[in-house]
Amino acid sequence: MFKQLETFCAVYETRNFSHAAEQLFISQPTVSTQIKQLEADLQTTLFTRNGRQEIVPTASGQLLYQQAQKLLTTWAATKTAVRSPRQLVKVPCRIGASHTTGSLILPALLAELSTASDRFDFQVTLANSAEILTAMSQHKLDFGLVEKPLVTDHLNRLAFGHDELVHAGDFNSPLWLLREPNSGVCHYTNAFLKARNIQPEQVMVIHSNQMIADLLARGTGQTIISRHVLAPTIPVEALSSHYQRQFFLLTNHHPAAALRPVQATITQYLTTWSNG
């Protein structure tokens, strides 16, 4: 049953039987067979086809996905506990952060959480805001730190602190250092370029604030970036209040009881950080 649920989740997330098979290192017929067996056991249809390749989850499939994530998480924790009955089993705690919050907030926050590392197995992921939201929605993360006001129907969103974006670097350089399209800063960069009627002659897309900041420190290119990640020697142009954005903590509506102490510590730290 758990193998079928794992296969079902892979199909749900990829919307494609072949891609799910590649992800799970099994054959496509095996994927199809497991989904058919699961549908027979549940006496319902989990997917409908939309065209030749893409499949669409039914209402039953959407409900099963939400429950399957919880079941698989519980099963993984149960296997760990059974295999190591004499050892203290740590509670997995998965934290995701955008690149800006990862460099600005996460180090001190993790230092605060490190006192509980004897009880919790902390796993940290850095990605852009949209990817953090997706991982949270798929129950692949327990907490998310982002700087983009994303739509979060299935998650709680706590606003804290502010970030100031600035125009930085060599203002005469033809090279613009840009973040990827789904990053939190991309919208502001496009707005700035449009307002200034700038069409960059050269661009370099980089998936890391820190790498962009390092290039600016070497005198390479210009960009829109958080003031917090810049060295004091980098030339900066302050922008209007439209380029100030808020940070957000994403949490699940029904967090695991074992993670409540971690959530309390994170919330308290972020509140203190905002007021500091």
mmCIF file of C-alpha atoms in Angstrom:
data_model
loop_
_atom_site.group_PDB
_atom_site.id
_atom_site.type_symbol
_atom_site.label_atom_id
_atom_site.label_comp_id
_atom_site.label_asym_id
_atom_site.label_seq_id
_atom_site.Cartn_x
_atom_site.Cartn_y
_atom_site.Cartn_z
ATOM 1 C CA MET A 1 0.000 0.000 0.000
ATOM 2 C CA PHE A 2 2.767 2.473 0.888
ATOM 3 C CA LYS A 3 4.556 1.767 -2.401
ATOM 4 C CA GLN A 4 1.300 2.474 -4.204
ATOM 5 C CA LEU A 5 0.916 5.735 -2.290
ATOM 6 C CA GLU A 6 4.484 6.761 -3.138
ATOM 7 C CA THR A 7 3.788 6.028 -6.793
ATOM 8 C CA PHE A 8 0.500 7.911 -6.625
ATOM 9 C CA CYS A 9 2.223 10.989 -5.133
ATOM 10 C CA ALA A 10 4.885 10.936 -7.858
ATOM 11 C CA VAL A 11 2.195 10.795 -10.573
ATOM 12 C CA TYR A 12 0.206 13.554 -8.835
ATOM 13 C CA GLU A 13 3.234 15.868 -8.677
ATOM 14 C CA THR A 14 4.577 15.195 -12.190
ATOM 15 C CA ARG A 15 1.163 14.840 -13.885
ATOM 16 C CA ASN A 16 2.782 12.235 -16.096
ATOM 17 C CA PHE A 17 3.153 8.445 -15.769
ATOM 18 C CA SER A 18 6.465 8.345 -17.657
ATOM 19 C CA HIS A 19 8.031 11.115 -15.555
ATOM 20 C CA ALA A 20 6.825 9.437 -12.370
ATOM 21 C CA ALA A 21 8.400 6.149 -13.503
ATOM 22 C CA GLU A 22 11.728 7.892 -14.174
ATOM 23 C CA GLN A 23 11.613 9.576 -10.775
ATOM 24 C CA LEU A 24 10.930 6.278 -8.991
ATOM 25 C CA PHE A 25 13.312 4.196 -11.148
ATOM 26 C CA ILE A 26 10.565 1.778 -12.141
ATOM 27 C CA SER A 27 8.844 1.021 -15.452
ATOM 28 C CA GLN A 28 5.811 2.910 -16.726
ATOM 29 C CA PRO A 29 3.660 -0.277 -16.806
ATOM 30 C CA THR A 30 4.468 -0.763 -13.119
ATOM 31 C CA VAL A 31 3.285 2.768 -12.390
ATOM 32 C CA SER A 32 0.057 2.176 -14.323
ATOM 33 C CA THR A 33 -0.543 -1.147 -12.549
ATOM 34 C CA GLN A 34 -0.046 0.356 -9.090
ATOM 35 C CA ILE A 35 -2.400 3.244 -9.811
ATOM 36 C CA LYS A 36 -5.049 0.828 -11.131
ATOM 37 C CA GLN A 37 -4.683 -1.332 -8.004
ATOM 38 C CA LEU A 38 -5.040 1.727 -5.788
ATOM 39 C CA GLU A 39 -8.149 2.855 -7.672
ATOM 40 C CA ALA A 40 -9.625 -0.631 -7.364
ATOM 41 C CA ASP A 41 -8.963 -0.757 -3.611
ATOM 42 C CA LEU A 42 -10.492 2.699 -3.102
ATOM 43 C CA GLN A 43 -13.258 2.113 -5.655
ATOM 44 C CA THR A 44 -12.731 5.503 -7.246
ATOM 45 C CA THR A 45 -10.956 7.226 -10.131
ATOM 46 C CA LEU A 46 -7.869 9.201 -9.144
ATOM 47 C CA PHE A 47 -6.845 10.734 -12.494
ATOM 48 C CA THR A 48 -8.429 11.715 -15.785
ATOM 49 C CA ARG A 49 -6.514 12.269 -19.009
ATOM 50 C CA ASN A 50 -6.273 15.718 -20.609
ATOM 51 C CA GLY A 51 -4.803 15.217 -24.062
ATOM 52 C CA ARG A 52 -2.176 12.621 -24.877
ATOM 53 C CA GLN A 53 0.267 13.112 -22.013
ATOM 54 C CA GLU A 54 -1.040 15.328 -19.206
ATOM 55 C CA ILE A 55 -3.288 13.821 -16.567
ATOM 56 C CA VAL A 56 -5.501 15.709 -14.130
ATOM 57 C CA PRO A 57 -6.275 14.602 -10.555
ATOM 58 C CA THR A 58 -9.939 14.101 -9.730
ATOM 59 C CA ALA A 59 -11.477 15.430 -6.514
ATOM 60 C CA SER A 60 -10.775 12.025 -4.970
ATOM 61 C CA GLY A 61 -7.177 12.238 -6.159
ATOM 62 C CA GLN A 62 -6.715 15.671 -4.584
ATOM 63 C CA LEU A 63 -8.085 14.439 -1.265
ATOM 64 C CA LEU A 64 -5.947 11.306 -1.345
ATOM 65 C CA TYR A 65 -2.805 13.350 -2.048
ATOM 66 C CA GLN A 66 -3.306 15.445 1.087
ATOM 67 C CA GLN A 67 -3.832 12.355 3.225
ATOM 68 C CA ALA A 68 -1.079 10.321 1.541
ATOM 69 C CA GLN A 69 1.556 12.907 2.452
ATOM 70 C CA LYS A 70 0.609 12.605 6.114
ATOM 71 C CA LEU A 71 0.539 8.794 5.971
ATOM 72 C CA LEU A 72 3.940 8.550 4.294
ATOM 73 C CA THR A 73 5.495 10.963 6.786
ATOM 74 C CA THR A 74 4.060 8.971 9.693
ATOM 75 C CA TRP A 75 5.205 5.690 8.124
ATOM 76 C CA ALA A 76 8.766 6.993 7.676
ATOM 77 C CA ALA A 77 8.906 8.078 11.311
ATOM 78 C CA THR A 78 7.464 4.705 12.393
ATOM 79 C CA LYS A 79 10.091 2.753 10.432
ATOM 80 C CA THR A 80 12.851 4.804 12.031
ATOM 81 C CA ALA A 81 11.447 4.198 15.504
ATOM 82 C CA VAL A 82 11.067 0.443 14.971
ATOM 83 C CA ARG A 83 14.550 0.057 13.501
ATOM 84 C CA SER A 84 16.180 1.961 16.376
ATOM 85 C CA PRO A 85 14.107 1.107 19.463
ATOM 86 C CA ARG A 86 16.966 1.746 21.900
ATOM 87 C CA GLN A 87 17.963 5.088 20.469
ATOM 88 C CA LEU A 88 16.305 8.449 20.911
ATOM 89 C CA VAL A 89 14.435 9.050 17.661
ATOM 90 C CA LYS A 90 14.759 12.621 16.483
ATOM 91 C CA VAL A 91 11.772 14.380 14.977
ATOM 92 C CA PRO A 92 12.388 15.465 11.353
ATOM 93 C CA CYS A 93 12.066 19.223 10.914
ATOM 94 C CA ARG A 94 12.346 20.541 7.352
ATOM 95 C CA ILE A 95 12.927 24.268 6.932
ATOM 96 C CA GLY A 96 12.957 26.040 3.585
ATOM 97 C CA ALA A 97 14.165 29.595 2.996
ATOM 98 C CA SER A 98 14.409 31.929 0.043
ATOM 99 C CA HIS A 99 17.878 33.176 -0.825
ATOM 100 C CA THR A 100 17.386 36.545 0.865
ATOM 101 C CA THR A 101 15.923 35.176 4.089
ATOM 102 C CA GLY A 102 18.486 32.380 3.950
ATOM 103 C CA SER A 103 21.397 34.819 4.145
ATOM 104 C CA LEU A 104 19.761 37.460 6.331
ATOM 105 C CA ILE A 105 17.702 35.539 8.883
ATOM 106 C CA LEU A 106 18.471 31.832 8.731
ATOM 107 C CA PRO A 107 21.997 31.682 10.239
ATOM 108 C CA ALA A 108 21.013 33.309 13.546
ATOM 109 C CA LEU A 109 17.710 31.417 13.602
ATOM 110 C CA LEU A 110 19.467 28.075 13.141
ATOM 111 C CA ALA A 111 21.872 28.989 15.923
ATOM 112 C CA GLU A 112 18.809 29.552 18.111
ATOM 113 C CA LEU A 113 17.367 26.172 17.083
ATOM 114 C CA SER A 114 20.667 24.324 17.495
ATOM 115 C CA THR A 115 20.036 23.893 21.222
ATOM 116 C CA ALA A 116 17.235 21.497 20.276
ATOM 117 C CA SER A 117 19.271 19.470 17.768
ATOM 118 C CA ASP A 118 19.377 16.577 20.214
ATOM 119 C CA ARG A 119 15.613 16.180 19.747
ATOM 120 C CA PHE A 120 15.079 17.362 16.173
ATOM 121 C CA ASP A 121 16.688 16.386 12.880
ATOM 122 C CA PHE A 122 16.891 19.768 11.144
ATOM 123 C CA GLN A 123 17.063 19.763 7.345
ATOM 124 C CA VAL A 124 17.479 23.095 5.530
ATOM 125 C CA THR A 125 16.665 23.879 1.890
ATOM 126 C CA LEU A 126 17.412 27.094 -0.037
ATOM 127 C CA ALA A 127 15.280 27.899 -3.088
ATOM 128 C CA ASN A 128 13.298 30.771 -4.533
ATOM 129 C CA SER A 129 10.014 31.839 -2.938
ATOM 130 C CA ALA A 130 7.763 30.057 -5.443
ATOM 131 C CA GLU A 131 9.660 26.777 -4.989
ATOM 132 C CA ILE A 132 9.397 27.085 -1.211
ATOM 133 C CA LEU A 133 5.621 27.572 -1.519
ATOM 134 C CA THR A 134 5.308 24.511 -3.773
ATOM 135 C CA ALA A 135 7.322 22.363 -1.363
ATOM 136 C CA MET A 136 5.204 23.569 1.562
ATOM 137 C CA SER A 137 1.990 22.781 -0.338
ATOM 138 C CA GLN A 138 3.289 19.292 -1.089
ATOM 139 C CA HIS A 139 4.150 18.731 2.599
ATOM 140 C CA LYS A 140 7.838 18.441 1.733
ATOM 141 C CA LEU A 141 8.692 21.279 4.131
ATOM 142 C CA ASP A 142 7.400 22.079 7.612
ATOM 143 C CA PHE A 143 8.345 25.770 7.706
ATOM 144 C CA GLY A 144 9.077 28.285 4.950
ATOM 145 C CA LEU A 145 10.700 31.719 5.016
ATOM 146 C CA VAL A 146 9.976 33.843 1.941
ATOM 147 C CA GLU A 147 9.913 37.483 0.888
ATOM 148 C CA LYS A 148 7.108 37.332 -1.639
ATOM 149 C CA PRO A 149 3.356 37.751 -0.819
ATOM 150 C CA LEU A 150 2.332 34.452 -2.386
ATOM 151 C CA VAL A 151 -1.206 33.072 -2.403
ATOM 152 C CA THR A 152 -1.320 30.505 0.400
ATOM 153 C CA ASP A 153 -4.842 29.069 0.618
ATOM 154 C CA HIS A 154 -3.677 25.875 2.315
ATOM 155 C CA LEU A 155 -1.042 27.482 4.553
ATOM 156 C CA ASN A 156 -0.774 30.017 7.345
ATOM 157 C CA ARG A 157 1.226 33.153 6.573
ATOM 158 C CA LEU A 158 2.816 35.323 9.273
ATOM 159 C CA ALA A 159 4.246 38.683 8.173
ATOM 160 C CA PHE A 160 7.390 39.934 9.888
ATOM 161 C CA GLY A 161 10.143 42.460 9.233
ATOM 162 C CA HIS A 162 10.906 44.358 6.051
ATOM 163 C CA ASP A 163 13.462 44.196 3.271
ATOM 164 C CA GLU A 164 14.753 47.177 1.274
ATOM 165 C CA LEU A 165 15.619 46.644 -2.368
ATOM 166 C CA VAL A 166 18.172 48.988 -3.936
ATOM 167 C CA HIS A 167 19.787 49.631 -7.296
ATOM 168 C CA ALA A 168 23.397 48.542 -6.802
ATOM 169 C CA GLY A 169 26.662 48.013 -8.647
ATOM 170 C CA ASP A 170 28.380 49.741 -11.554
ATOM 171 C CA PHE A 171 25.624 51.983 -12.904
ATOM 172 C CA ASN A 172 27.474 52.447 -16.216
ATOM 173 C CA SER A 173 27.854 48.735 -16.850
ATOM 174 C CA PRO A 174 25.854 47.267 -19.762
ATOM 175 C CA LEU A 175 25.608 43.979 -17.834
ATOM 176 C CA TRP A 176 22.566 43.348 -15.616
ATOM 177 C CA LEU A 177 22.701 40.557 -13.066
ATOM 178 C CA LEU A 178 19.197 39.105 -12.799
ATOM 179 C CA ARG A 179 17.535 36.547 -10.572
ATOM 180 C CA GLU A 180 15.452 33.743 -12.086
ATOM 181 C CA PRO A 181 11.815 34.515 -13.105
ATOM 182 C CA ASN A 182 10.161 32.895 -10.056
ATOM 183 C CA SER A 183 12.373 34.608 -7.488
ATOM 184 C CA GLY A 184 10.943 37.197 -5.118
ATOM 185 C CA VAL A 185 13.006 40.058 -6.581
ATOM 186 C CA CYS A 186 12.189 39.402 -10.257
ATOM 187 C CA HIS A 187 8.917 41.386 -10.198
ATOM 188 C CA TYR A 188 10.653 44.428 -8.741
ATOM 189 C CA THR A 189 13.506 44.249 -11.234
ATOM 190 C CA ASN A 190 11.097 44.163 -14.168
ATOM 191 C CA ALA A 191 9.171 47.112 -12.712
ATOM 192 C CA PHE A 192 12.389 49.116 -12.280
ATOM 193 C CA LEU A 193 13.587 48.433 -15.825
ATOM 194 C CA LYS A 194 10.198 49.370 -17.238
ATOM 195 C CA ALA A 195 9.958 52.581 -15.194
ATOM 196 C CA ARG A 196 13.451 53.656 -16.304
ATOM 197 C CA ASN A 197 12.826 52.499 -19.892
ATOM 198 C CA ILE A 198 15.906 50.278 -19.693
ATOM 199 C CA GLN A 199 16.456 47.387 -22.063
ATOM 200 C CA PRO A 200 19.611 45.636 -20.823
ATOM 201 C CA GLU A 201 22.242 45.104 -23.495
ATOM 202 C CA GLN A 202 23.671 42.146 -21.585
ATOM 203 C CA VAL A 203 22.110 39.942 -18.915
ATOM 204 C CA MET A 204 23.275 37.135 -16.684
ATOM 205 C CA VAL A 205 20.649 35.101 -14.788
ATOM 206 C CA ILE A 206 21.986 33.863 -11.459
ATOM 207 C CA HIS A 207 20.058 31.787 -8.918
ATOM 208 C CA SER A 208 21.888 33.192 -5.897
ATOM 209 C CA ASN A 209 21.799 36.567 -4.153
ATOM 210 C CA GLN A 210 25.184 35.914 -2.594
ATOM 211 C CA MET A 211 26.849 35.214 -5.927
ATOM 212 C CA ILE A 212 25.349 38.406 -7.367
ATOM 213 C CA ALA A 213 26.601 40.359 -4.343
ATOM 214 C CA ASP A 214 30.076 38.854 -4.807
ATOM 215 C CA LEU A 215 30.116 39.905 -8.474
ATOM 216 C CA LEU A 216 29.045 43.430 -7.527
ATOM 217 C CA ALA A 217 31.878 43.558 -4.990
ATOM 218 C CA ARG A 218 34.264 42.757 -7.861
ATOM 219 C CA GLY A 219 32.868 45.692 -9.843
ATOM 220 C CA THR A 220 30.928 43.463 -12.245
ATOM 221 C CA GLY A 221 27.457 44.509 -13.440
ATOM 222 C CA GLN A 222 24.465 46.154 -11.787
ATOM 223 C CA THR A 223 21.210 44.842 -10.362
ATOM 224 C CA ILE A 224 18.228 45.259 -8.042
ATOM 225 C CA ILE A 225 19.011 43.498 -4.774
ATOM 226 C CA SER A 226 18.404 43.517 -1.034
ATOM 227 C CA ARG A 227 20.526 46.125 0.718
ATOM 228 C CA HIS A 228 21.117 43.630 3.536
ATOM 229 C CA VAL A 229 23.313 41.300 1.462
ATOM 230 C CA LEU A 230 25.636 43.988 0.075
ATOM 231 C CA ALA A 231 29.106 44.916 1.211
ATOM 232 C CA PRO A 232 29.306 48.565 2.363
ATOM 233 C CA THR A 233 31.731 49.433 -0.462
ATOM 234 C CA ILE A 234 29.230 48.681 -3.254
ATOM 235 C CA PRO A 235 27.614 51.792 -4.819
ATOM 236 C CA VAL A 236 23.898 51.944 -3.998
ATOM 237 C CA GLU A 237 20.944 53.992 -5.216
ATOM 238 C CA ALA A 238 18.030 54.126 -2.769
ATOM 239 C CA LEU A 239 14.619 53.515 -4.308
ATOM 240 C CA SER A 240 11.060 54.463 -3.383
ATOM 241 C CA SER A 241 8.870 52.747 -0.795
ATOM 242 C CA HIS A 242 7.448 50.611 -3.619
ATOM 243 C CA TYR A 243 10.680 48.637 -3.462
ATOM 244 C CA GLN A 244 10.267 47.672 0.178
ATOM 245 C CA ARG A 245 8.848 44.225 0.763
ATOM 246 C CA GLN A 246 7.826 42.168 3.754
ATOM 247 C CA PHE A 247 9.094 38.807 4.916
ATOM 248 C CA PHE A 248 6.691 35.929 5.624
ATOM 249 C CA LEU A 249 6.769 32.714 7.645
ATOM 250 C CA LEU A 250 4.749 29.899 6.045
ATOM 251 C CA THR A 251 3.367 27.135 8.269
ATOM 252 C CA ASN A 252 0.842 24.331 7.831
ATOM 253 C CA HIS A 253 -2.708 24.771 9.103
ATOM 254 C CA HIS A 254 -2.334 21.648 11.234
ATOM 255 C CA PRO A 255 1.344 21.286 12.187
ATOM 256 C CA ALA A 256 2.535 18.060 13.759
ATOM 257 C CA ALA A 257 2.271 18.253 17.544
ATOM 258 C CA ALA A 258 5.938 17.291 17.882
ATOM 259 C CA LEU A 259 6.957 20.384 15.895
ATOM 260 C CA ARG A 260 5.057 22.910 18.005
ATOM 261 C CA PRO A 261 8.104 23.732 20.186
ATOM 262 C CA VAL A 262 10.101 24.505 17.027
ATOM 263 C CA GLN A 263 7.301 26.677 15.654
ATOM 264 C CA ALA A 264 7.123 28.575 18.948
ATOM 265 C CA THR A 265 10.888 29.205 18.885
ATOM 266 C CA ILE A 266 10.815 30.340 15.248
ATOM 267 C CA THR A 267 7.843 32.661 15.817
ATOM 268 C CA GLN A 268 9.399 34.191 18.927
ATOM 269 C CA TYR A 269 12.721 34.736 17.177
ATOM 270 C CA LEU A 270 11.113 36.359 14.132
ATOM 271 C CA THR A 271 9.017 38.659 16.319
ATOM 272 C CA THR A 272 12.158 39.730 18.187
ATOM 273 C CA TRP A 273 14.032 40.146 14.899
ATOM 274 C CA SER A 274 11.257 42.362 13.513
ATOM 275 C CA ASN A 275 11.337 44.625 16.567
ATOM 276 C CA GLY A 276 15.124 44.711 16.747
#
